[in-house]
């Protein structure tokens, strides 16, 4: 016969209630059995149902009860009913009858409840949740998708490794590497000769991602700059591209990795600059100053690491002055599962904000730094492009955010990786960097203000207010001589329309008088043409000049002008005017024809000019010169229009816009460019569908089809729609969890729509815009993906709270599904309603203006005009600033219920899957099985090893956590052990059908679900650690070695491996359990997205409390802990043999 250890889950000690009722405490607070009181002792009227009964004791007690007194003859054997009845009576306290016990009667009703069973309410809610979730995912994958238009680059890379950049220069030499890129066919010399540029890869990125950028730089220098003497004279030269091999580190998951990479890069910058001082490794002109700074280009997390470099102790002052980032999450961490990562982000962003908050430039260590953030837009499904915003970090004088869809000649979105190889994007990046170079300065770049002007000119559309026009700064360069009768002067208010060029066989000028400035109505000049507006020395067919009278005095030469355009025909009656060419202010727009499909199509772009009349006060007229001498195709339209007629500002509120949409009818007599401002539309969670009615053009063919530009002023996001009939309107405006701007905006402009249409058609156009509900729902995926991971923990916490509450009340630990059903009827709706009101309150407070800063006693001495900006005010709950999104709380609650049901069944399926091989491998012959009190055979599934062995194992694991391995590894081990415990508990339940075993199985299963929800928080850091081992980097983390962060998990899991069911708590201490799970639920809902890492520690605190409950049934001593870990019972077990 196989003997069982006392304390296994298959044994139940029902003597404790009887002893608790009969034992009375002595004067020292101890009962007659010598045990000290705890919060589960008899003093607090607590009934303890332990699952550690030894059936050998029961059988012995039954035998004694059925045997006659000593010396008497044995009685006849009783029938089976009497035996079972006797056995039942032994499990009860005196005076109790099993048929009259409400707890056991309710257990018999619940015993038929399968873990797989769920109520009709749960099924309905789960089905609805699944439909909503599928609807959201389907909308995310199919609706409001930006078109992909990036072309792949081709290169012949040569990577030169710097082996001498070793441990003498940096302590990370054995982990990271530095390379110099050379392009085969252009430059294969390993010596440095140009301006250093350092490429920084992102999370799990490769140093080879620099090849497209470096190839474009090499080819552009070889084909253009090297052949242009003026460019070389201005200070342009070649670029030396360096790239860093981080061995594909997971910098997005680990804050310490960000700091390590930043430290290494500062060492690399110092080493790179030293190369230019070594004549053996440099071919620079000796007459030029050696470089003192490096240009940084960072992708993804590489952009964040680039900003971190300037905050590190080993940063050399002024060694970095230009940073260009692509798809970099500057505003907030992409995931919040690592505490060090969140703290590192906060430390970096606070440093940058405080630097730019300084009043004087000398107090700002970042005054000379320019930062450009390029975002890919809606195609980036790795990092939300909202996170690339610099509004909360950098003022507009030092940096800005631009989306690839608005960069001239790019006009397409890009996914997270495409921003490193998109040919259309590489060109403006490289050429903007070349334009900022000045090798005659030690910093190798132009001054900061000039750099910002260059970057705005290359990245912005040119229609933004921050873009400076070059026309006022230019000197007249063209002397235009006109015959009085050979040119046409347009009357005021008349539009110029040119359908063909060269009709008269000679150049001809068309003059538009500049209207006088008026306070009542502001005017602007606009021109659109399908021809290139280039330098006057080119063969362009059309030229636009802004002219003023220039009477040529006697003896004054006309050679003062670089261009002399004589259209008078040598007649006496002529007029000379001094003109400035507007080619440098040309704005390129995508071509829009009947065959146009996308803005990035390979077609010659349109040329567009736009000036305010206030900027043209020094000119008398605009001359549009048709330079063609032969008939040729082409068109141009120009006009002065009133802004009152060209700008339509809607006054619809957001609720009305969502309910009824926007419907406009543009009149037939209108400017060819109409702008529609919608201030209410600023949220990145909303998507709309715009429909454009067809315009009739009559007999004449239309010059161009309607062209639409959707844009935001901050951040700079523009999207173009060519040949527009229908358009998807979505934006990256006010996004959830985003910090407020560094400079508060007085008015939110919202989204604006610029609409260009052919004025020759002379027909009205209907515009209709309505909300796209599926498309708006799809926007939730990227903005709330952390919420989908954190919010279900609210449901799990409530379910566990209900399970423990009922268990403490009646001794039955119900199934996860049954508890969820009860929560759906009671606590969950109440909590979601409370969270909804909390979300509304938070959005109202977030939308309130910042309070003025007051310093000194009672506020005296402060500047009342200054405002303290709370950059963390959008971190809570929904993170939204608009109360209209209150419905997201119940929506996420609904989705979370379905997710929890799915996880519950997935866990049940996983447990049953492991049960099959476990049952097969541990099956025993029938002749060695032992029958329990119910007559069923059971196996010693929880036969525990010795307590000393378990304690040693736990201590060794904790020692490794404190020295080498992160606690996340120990947590993964705990999850695996807990899964094994659930598997063994399932086997025991199926063999015994015992109520006590059902309790333990449900308890262990629910704890496994809780631990599984916390597991994703720990996996990323574990991946970082495993990756470090793979690259032979054995240096332990400086964080994640706190044994207190994992000890409660390990002890609780070890306790459950012994089959130790948690005692009931019927005193006031049971409210602590409820409170802890309630705190977990509230924190997961309010802070779970922003501070997800803290969920691990809160659950850790819950585990510590459950251990305390486990230990409460025995003496709080090493002996009690020994008993918990061993699962044994020291009372009356001297005859039990321990399993080796």
Tab-separated table of C-alpha atoms in Angstrom, residues 730-1105:
chain	number	residue	atom	x	y	z
A	730	UNK	CA	-7.880	61.103	-40.745
A	731	UNK	CA	-5.216	62.967	-38.848
A	732	UNK	CA	-2.591	62.844	-36.108
A	733	UNK	CA	-3.837	65.720	-34.019
A	734	UNK	CA	-4.872	65.558	-30.385
A	735	UNK	CA	-4.042	61.967	-29.446
A	736	UNK	CA	-4.624	60.026	-26.209
A	737	UNK	CA	-1.914	60.072	-23.519
A	738	UNK	CA	0.076	62.748	-25.327
A	739	UNK	CA	1.609	65.521	-23.188
A	740	UNK	CA	0.408	69.075	-23.816
A	741	UNK	CA	2.422	71.442	-26.040
A	742	UNK	CA	5.454	73.224	-24.686
A	743	UNK	CA	3.858	76.519	-25.685
A	744	UNK	CA	0.135	76.634	-24.977
A	745	UNK	CA	-1.963	77.523	-28.020
A	746	UNK	CA	-4.623	80.176	-27.591
A	747	UNK	CA	-6.868	78.698	-30.301
A	748	UNK	CA	-6.945	75.212	-31.751
A	749	UNK	CA	-7.220	75.586	-35.521
A	750	UNK	CA	-8.248	71.993	-36.078
A	751	UNK	CA	-7.988	70.457	-39.523
A	752	UNK	CA	-8.167	72.500	-42.722
A	753	UNK	CA	-8.998	71.453	-46.264
A	754	UNK	CA	-7.487	73.323	-49.215
A	755	UNK	CA	-9.412	72.736	-52.423
A	756	UNK	CA	-8.031	73.662	-55.860
A	757	UNK	CA	-10.499	73.523	-58.736
A	758	UNK	CA	-10.508	74.689	-62.334
A	759	UNK	CA	-12.047	78.199	-62.450
A	760	UNK	CA	-12.782	77.918	-66.177
A	761	UNK	CA	-15.458	75.304	-65.537
A	762	UNK	CA	-17.637	77.972	-63.905
A	763	UNK	CA	-19.763	75.434	-62.043
A	764	UNK	CA	-20.601	74.849	-58.404
A	765	UNK	CA	-19.269	71.861	-56.448
A	766	UNK	CA	-20.944	70.001	-53.601
A	767	UNK	CA	-18.798	68.834	-50.691
A	768	UNK	CA	-20.073	66.355	-48.128
A	769	UNK	CA	-18.144	64.978	-45.150
A	770	UNK	CA	-19.520	62.372	-42.742
A	771	UNK	CA	-17.995	60.396	-39.939
A	772	UNK	CA	-16.545	57.015	-40.843
A	773	UNK	CA	-17.603	54.905	-37.868
A	774	UNK	CA	-15.658	51.749	-38.813
A	775	UNK	CA	-12.599	53.793	-39.681
A	776	UNK	CA	-12.801	55.643	-36.361
A	777	UNK	CA	-13.063	52.372	-34.473
A	778	UNK	CA	-9.983	51.101	-36.273
A	779	UNK	CA	-8.015	54.058	-34.910
A	780	UNK	CA	-8.382	52.614	-31.402
A	781	UNK	CA	-5.936	49.788	-32.133
A	782	UNK	CA	-2.787	51.914	-32.348
A	783	UNK	CA	-3.816	54.496	-29.766
A	784	UNK	CA	-5.011	52.032	-27.109
A	785	UNK	CA	-3.031	48.879	-27.765
A	786	UNK	CA	-1.567	49.020	-24.246
A	787	UNK	CA	-5.086	49.543	-22.952
A	788	UNK	CA	-6.217	46.286	-24.530
A	789	UNK	CA	-3.486	44.587	-22.479
A	790	UNK	CA	-4.036	46.422	-19.180
A	791	UNK	CA	-7.820	46.834	-19.011
A	792	UNK	CA	-8.653	43.084	-18.940
A	793	UNK	CA	-6.713	42.904	-15.687
A	794	UNK	CA	-9.560	44.942	-14.208
A	795	UNK	CA	-11.918	42.067	-14.963
A	796	UNK	CA	-9.504	39.447	-13.637
A	797	UNK	CA	-9.064	41.369	-10.381
A	798	UNK	CA	-12.828	41.665	-9.884
A	799	UNK	CA	-13.338	37.961	-10.608
A	800	UNK	CA	-10.712	36.945	-8.059
A	801	UNK	CA	-12.166	39.357	-5.537
A	802	UNK	CA	-15.574	37.721	-5.916
A	803	UNK	CA	-14.085	34.228	-5.653
A	804	UNK	CA	-12.288	34.975	-2.401
A	805	UNK	CA	-15.308	36.756	-0.974
A	806	UNK	CA	-17.617	33.789	-1.535
A	807	UNK	CA	-14.954	31.359	-0.342
A	808	UNK	CA	-14.533	33.246	2.913
A	809	UNK	CA	-18.312	33.350	3.349
A	810	UNK	CA	-19.332	29.756	2.604
A	811	UNK	CA	-16.156	27.772	2.001
A	812	UNK	CA	-16.699	27.255	-1.731
A	813	UNK	CA	-14.135	28.563	-4.194
A	814	UNK	CA	-16.264	28.883	-7.305
A	815	UNK	CA	-14.962	28.618	-10.857
A	816	UNK	CA	-13.568	31.568	-12.779
A	817	UNK	CA	-16.503	31.509	-15.199
A	818	UNK	CA	-19.091	31.445	-12.410
A	819	UNK	CA	-17.399	34.322	-10.635
A	820	UNK	CA	-17.278	36.311	-13.875
A	821	UNK	CA	-20.992	35.740	-14.310
A	822	UNK	CA	-21.643	37.112	-10.818
A	823	UNK	CA	-19.428	40.128	-11.519
A	824	UNK	CA	-21.379	40.880	-14.686
A	825	UNK	CA	-24.513	41.109	-12.566
A	826	UNK	CA	-23.122	43.137	-9.670
A	827	UNK	CA	-19.723	44.787	-9.295
A	828	UNK	CA	-18.552	45.188	-12.896
A	829	UNK	CA	-21.351	47.506	-14.137
A	830	UNK	CA	-20.968	49.661	-11.031
A	831	UNK	CA	-17.202	49.948	-11.482
A	832	UNK	CA	-17.482	50.765	-15.195
A	833	UNK	CA	-20.056	53.443	-14.412
A	834	UNK	CA	-17.749	54.973	-11.807
A	835	UNK	CA	-14.796	54.856	-14.212
A	836	UNK	CA	-16.925	56.529	-16.877
A	837	UNK	CA	-17.667	59.477	-14.615
A	838	UNK	CA	-13.996	59.588	-13.649
A	839	UNK	CA	-13.013	59.701	-17.323
A	840	UNK	CA	-15.376	62.614	-17.948
A	841	UNK	CA	-13.944	64.477	-14.976
A	842	UNK	CA	-10.377	63.883	-16.115
A	843	UNK	CA	-11.085	65.121	-19.637
A	844	UNK	CA	-12.671	68.298	-18.284
A	845	UNK	CA	-9.716	68.984	-15.994
A	846	UNK	CA	-7.270	68.202	-18.798
A	847	UNK	CA	-8.961	70.695	-21.111
A	848	UNK	CA	-8.748	73.451	-18.482
A	849	UNK	CA	-6.042	76.095	-19.071
A	850	UNK	CA	-2.878	75.776	-16.981
A	851	UNK	CA	-2.751	77.671	-13.717
A	852	UNK	CA	-0.418	80.642	-13.357
A	853	UNK	CA	2.831	80.077	-11.513
A	854	UNK	CA	3.148	81.924	-8.234
A	855	UNK	CA	6.280	81.962	-6.124
A	856	UNK	CA	7.207	83.578	-2.898
A	857	UNK	CA	5.175	84.141	0.224
A	858	UNK	CA	1.430	83.939	-0.475
A	859	UNK	CA	2.218	84.000	-4.178
A	860	UNK	CA	4.005	87.349	-4.146
A	861	UNK	CA	7.071	87.658	-6.290
A	862	UNK	CA	5.866	85.352	-9.058
A	863	UNK	CA	5.041	86.174	-12.626
A	864	UNK	CA	1.306	85.850	-13.014
A	865	UNK	CA	1.607	85.515	-16.771
A	866	UNK	CA	3.653	82.325	-16.531
A	867	UNK	CA	1.780	79.044	-16.466
A	868	UNK	CA	2.845	75.733	-15.054
A	869	UNK	CA	2.254	73.007	-17.624
A	870	UNK	CA	1.456	69.570	-16.261
A	871	UNK	CA	2.953	67.249	-18.833
A	872	UNK	CA	1.478	64.198	-17.073
A	873	UNK	CA	-2.143	65.295	-16.959
A	874	UNK	CA	-3.129	63.061	-19.883
A	875	UNK	CA	-1.585	59.896	-18.438
A	876	UNK	CA	-4.693	58.619	-16.657
A	877	UNK	CA	-7.458	56.272	-17.771
A	878	UNK	CA	-8.412	57.114	-21.385
A	879	UNK	CA	-5.793	59.835	-21.729
A	880	UNK	CA	-8.244	61.857	-23.822
A	881	UNK	CA	-8.954	65.566	-23.676
A	882	UNK	CA	-12.450	65.350	-25.152
A	883	UNK	CA	-15.418	64.240	-22.988
A	884	UNK	CA	-17.180	62.883	-26.062
A	885	UNK	CA	-15.108	59.706	-25.803
A	886	UNK	CA	-16.610	58.684	-22.444
A	887	UNK	CA	-18.137	55.629	-24.138
A	888	UNK	CA	-14.686	54.077	-24.497
A	889	UNK	CA	-14.730	52.989	-20.838
A	890	UNK	CA	-17.748	50.657	-21.159
A	891	UNK	CA	-16.538	49.653	-24.625
A	892	UNK	CA	-13.163	48.544	-23.258
A	893	UNK	CA	-14.967	46.860	-20.385
A	894	UNK	CA	-17.071	44.877	-22.839
A	895	UNK	CA	-14.039	43.886	-24.901
A	896	UNK	CA	-12.097	42.962	-21.777
A	897	UNK	CA	-14.827	40.584	-20.645
A	898	UNK	CA	-14.627	38.726	-23.931
A	899	UNK	CA	-10.836	38.640	-23.767
A	900	UNK	CA	-10.935	37.272	-20.215
A	901	UNK	CA	-13.401	34.575	-21.203
A	902	UNK	CA	-11.145	33.643	-24.092
A	903	UNK	CA	-8.068	33.540	-21.873
A	904	UNK	CA	-9.945	31.456	-19.306
A	905	UNK	CA	-10.877	28.833	-21.885
A	906	UNK	CA	-7.415	28.970	-23.418
A	907	UNK	CA	-5.935	28.280	-19.994
A	908	UNK	CA	-8.387	25.433	-19.425
A	909	UNK	CA	-7.473	23.991	-22.791
A	910	UNK	CA	-3.766	24.321	-22.047
A	911	UNK	CA	-4.195	22.626	-18.686
A	912	UNK	CA	-6.160	19.773	-20.240
A	913	UNK	CA	-3.573	19.495	-22.985
A	914	UNK	CA	-0.809	18.965	-20.432
A	915	UNK	CA	-3.057	16.708	-18.391
A	916	UNK	CA	-3.146	14.021	-21.075
A	917	UNK	CA	0.604	13.232	-21.197
A	918	UNK	CA	0.928	13.791	-17.448
A	919	UNK	CA	-1.844	11.294	-16.708
A	920	UNK	CA	-0.341	8.783	-19.134
A	921	UNK	CA	3.185	9.033	-17.736
A	922	UNK	CA	2.167	8.866	-14.072
A	923	UNK	CA	-0.568	6.231	-14.328
A	924	UNK	CA	-0.202	3.302	-11.865
A	925	UNK	CA	-1.534	-0.238	-11.786
A	926	UNK	CA	-4.895	-0.653	-10.142
A	927	UNK	CA	-3.574	-2.992	-7.420
A	928	UNK	CA	-1.433	-0.231	-5.910
A	929	UNK	CA	-4.162	2.398	-5.781
A	930	UNK	CA	-5.751	3.520	-2.581
A	931	UNK	CA	-9.408	4.293	-2.111
A	932	UNK	CA	-10.455	7.507	-0.436
A	933	UNK	CA	-13.462	7.946	1.807
A	934	UNK	CA	-15.762	8.084	-1.190
A	935	UNK	CA	-14.469	4.804	-2.587
A	936	UNK	CA	-12.653	6.360	-5.551
A	937	UNK	CA	-9.015	5.711	-6.330
A	938	UNK	CA	-6.614	8.626	-6.110
A	939	UNK	CA	-2.965	9.146	-6.920
A	940	UNK	CA	-0.477	11.030	-4.806
A	941	UNK	CA	-0.327	13.938	-7.272
A	942	UNK	CA	0.917	16.337	-4.612
A	943	UNK	CA	3.436	14.076	-2.926
A	944	UNK	CA	5.925	16.813	-2.069
A	945	UNK	CA	9.660	16.699	-1.819
A	946	UNK	CA	11.281	17.533	1.465
A	947	UNK	CA	10.767	21.053	2.851
A	948	UNK	CA	14.497	21.548	3.091
A	949	UNK	CA	14.920	20.807	-0.576
A	950	UNK	CA	12.226	23.300	-1.521
A	951	UNK	CA	13.670	25.985	0.706
A	952	UNK	CA	17.129	25.452	-0.765
A	953	UNK	CA	15.736	25.665	-4.311
A	954	UNK	CA	13.901	28.888	-3.521
A	955	UNK	CA	16.916	30.436	-1.817
A	956	UNK	CA	19.207	29.542	-4.719
A	957	UNK	CA	16.792	31.112	-7.189
A	958	UNK	CA	16.543	34.271	-5.087
A	959	UNK	CA	20.317	34.417	-4.847
A	960	UNK	CA	20.618	34.222	-8.630
A	961	UNK	CA	18.033	36.985	-8.952
A	962	UNK	CA	20.018	39.222	-6.632
A	963	UNK	CA	23.254	38.665	-8.542
A	964	UNK	CA	22.866	37.656	-12.180
A	965	UNK	CA	19.452	36.831	-13.588
A	966	UNK	CA	16.607	39.380	-13.636
A	967	UNK	CA	13.554	38.629	-11.559
A	968	UNK	CA	11.564	38.312	-14.786
A	969	UNK	CA	13.283	34.977	-15.397
A	970	UNK	CA	12.204	33.733	-11.984
A	971	UNK	CA	8.674	34.922	-12.742
A	972	UNK	CA	8.567	32.890	-15.943
A	973	UNK	CA	9.700	29.894	-13.932
A	974	UNK	CA	6.920	30.549	-11.419
A	975	UNK	CA	4.316	30.636	-14.207
A	976	UNK	CA	5.530	27.287	-15.550
A	977	UNK	CA	5.427	25.739	-12.083
A	978	UNK	CA	1.933	27.118	-11.529
A	979	UNK	CA	0.806	25.574	-14.807
A	980	UNK	CA	2.189	22.258	-13.595
A	981	UNK	CA	0.292	22.656	-10.313
A	982	UNK	CA	-2.963	23.259	-12.178
A	983	UNK	CA	-2.331	20.166	-14.275
A	984	UNK	CA	-1.845	17.997	-11.206
A	985	UNK	CA	-4.866	19.556	-9.519
A	986	UNK	CA	-6.967	18.745	-12.577
A	987	UNK	CA	-5.945	15.094	-12.413
A	988	UNK	CA	-6.807	14.931	-8.732
A	989	UNK	CA	-10.225	16.479	-9.344
A	990	UNK	CA	-11.031	14.033	-12.107
A	991	UNK	CA	-10.049	11.050	-9.966
A	992	UNK	CA	-11.657	12.018	-6.670
A	993	UNK	CA	-14.531	14.415	-7.473
A	994	UNK	CA	-13.849	15.821	-4.033
A	995	UNK	CA	-15.228	19.229	-3.051
A	996	UNK	CA	-11.989	20.214	-1.380
A	997	UNK	CA	-10.064	19.313	-4.510
A	998	UNK	CA	-12.446	21.361	-6.630
A	999	UNK	CA	-11.733	24.307	-4.344
A	1000	UNK	CA	-8.011	23.939	-4.776
A	1001	UNK	CA	-8.230	23.478	-8.539
A	1002	UNK	CA	-10.357	26.596	-8.994
A	1003	UNK	CA	-8.011	28.542	-6.732
A	1004	UNK	CA	-4.856	27.489	-8.540
A	1005	UNK	CA	-6.494	28.008	-11.942
A	1006	UNK	CA	-7.537	31.581	-11.120
A	1007	UNK	CA	-4.084	32.401	-9.793
A	1008	UNK	CA	-2.608	31.033	-13.025
A	1009	UNK	CA	-4.823	33.353	-15.071
A	1010	UNK	CA	-3.712	36.289	-12.948
A	1011	UNK	CA	-0.071	35.381	-13.438
A	1012	UNK	CA	-0.563	34.930	-17.169
A	1013	UNK	CA	-1.877	38.481	-17.445
A	1014	UNK	CA	1.214	39.785	-15.689
A	1015	UNK	CA	3.540	37.638	-17.817
A	1016	UNK	CA	3.567	40.004	-20.883
A	1017	UNK	CA	4.841	42.766	-18.604
A	1018	UNK	CA	7.900	40.670	-17.752
A	1019	UNK	CA	8.617	39.064	-21.123
A	1020	UNK	CA	10.213	42.124	-22.843
A	1021	UNK	CA	12.908	42.575	-20.189
A	1022	UNK	CA	13.505	38.838	-20.252
A	1023	UNK	CA	14.061	39.064	-24.012
A	1024	UNK	CA	16.644	41.794	-23.478
A	1025	UNK	CA	18.492	39.640	-20.963
A	1026	UNK	CA	18.382	36.571	-23.226
A	1027	UNK	CA	19.637	38.654	-26.139
A	1028	UNK	CA	22.569	39.874	-24.064
A	1029	UNK	CA	23.476	36.286	-23.309
A	1030	UNK	CA	23.270	35.453	-27.006
A	1031	UNK	CA	25.799	38.178	-27.860
A	1032	UNK	CA	28.027	37.069	-24.943
A	1033	UNK	CA	27.378	40.200	-22.888
A	1034	UNK	CA	27.378	38.782	-19.373
A	1035	UNK	CA	27.322	42.032	-17.421
A	1036	UNK	CA	24.269	41.898	-15.117
A	1037	UNK	CA	21.545	44.516	-15.339
A	1038	UNK	CA	21.881	47.397	-12.943
A	1039	UNK	CA	18.155	46.995	-12.263
A	1040	UNK	CA	15.645	44.130	-12.006
A	1041	UNK	CA	17.523	42.354	-9.198
A	1042	UNK	CA	15.242	43.188	-6.299
A	1043	UNK	CA	14.393	39.853	-4.656
A	1044	UNK	CA	11.352	41.412	-2.982
A	1045	UNK	CA	9.857	41.863	-6.460
A	1046	UNK	CA	9.662	38.097	-6.930
A	1047	UNK	CA	9.856	36.464	-3.505
A	1048	UNK	CA	6.071	36.479	-2.787
A	1049	UNK	CA	5.411	34.942	-6.194
A	1050	UNK	CA	7.904	32.146	-5.601
A	1051	UNK	CA	6.749	31.346	-2.072
A	1052	UNK	CA	3.085	31.293	-3.070
A	1053	UNK	CA	3.772	29.064	-6.060
A	1054	UNK	CA	5.860	26.721	-3.912
A	1055	UNK	CA	3.029	26.613	-1.412
A	1056	UNK	CA	0.534	25.658	-4.086
A	1057	UNK	CA	2.798	22.907	-5.413
A	1058	UNK	CA	2.169	21.112	-2.117
A	1059	UNK	CA	-1.571	21.152	-2.685
A	1060	UNK	CA	-2.013	23.652	0.122
A	1061	UNK	CA	-5.483	25.235	-0.082
A	1062	UNK	CA	-5.657	28.716	1.316
A	1063	UNK	CA	-7.544	28.910	4.635
A	1064	UNK	CA	-10.777	30.790	4.905
A	1065	UNK	CA	-10.711	34.192	6.555
A	1066	UNK	CA	-13.991	35.136	8.230
A	1067	UNK	CA	-12.679	37.904	10.449
A	1068	UNK	CA	-12.325	41.538	9.456
A	1069	UNK	CA	-9.028	40.649	7.839
A	1070	UNK	CA	-10.974	39.302	4.853
A	1071	UNK	CA	-11.599	42.899	3.824
A	1072	UNK	CA	-7.886	43.221	3.147
A	1073	UNK	CA	-8.192	40.642	0.377
A	1074	UNK	CA	-11.116	42.517	-1.152
A	1075	UNK	CA	-9.289	45.811	-0.866
A	1076	UNK	CA	-6.110	44.541	-2.517
A	1077	UNK	CA	-7.937	43.138	-5.535
A	1078	UNK	CA	-10.010	46.314	-5.756
A	1079	UNK	CA	-6.832	48.417	-5.754
A	1080	UNK	CA	-5.418	46.199	-8.489
A	1081	UNK	CA	-8.544	46.714	-10.604
A	1082	UNK	CA	-8.555	50.495	-10.149
A	1083	UNK	CA	-4.848	50.832	-10.868
A	1084	UNK	CA	-5.073	48.683	-13.994
A	1085	UNK	CA	-7.864	50.909	-15.306
A	1086	UNK	CA	-6.444	54.308	-14.363
A	1087	UNK	CA	-2.679	53.845	-14.605
A	1088	UNK	CA	-2.333	50.557	-16.504
A	1089	UNK	CA	-1.485	52.098	-19.878
A	1090	UNK	CA	1.109	54.588	-18.682
A	1091	UNK	CA	2.645	52.616	-15.828
A	1092	UNK	CA	2.014	48.996	-16.757
A	1093	UNK	CA	5.178	47.841	-14.978
A	1094	UNK	CA	3.601	48.662	-11.594
A	1095	UNK	CA	0.934	45.993	-12.141
A	1096	UNK	CA	3.578	43.347	-11.486
A	1097	UNK	CA	4.355	44.868	-8.101
A	1098	UNK	CA	0.714	45.223	-7.084
A	1099	UNK	CA	0.044	41.572	-7.895
A	1100	UNK	CA	3.234	40.798	-5.993
A	1101	UNK	CA	1.730	42.553	-2.978
A	1102	UNK	CA	-1.434	40.481	-3.377
A	1103	UNK	CA	0.674	37.310	-3.380
A	1104	UNK	CA	2.423	38.457	-0.199
A	1105	UNK	CA	-0.948	38.831	1.489
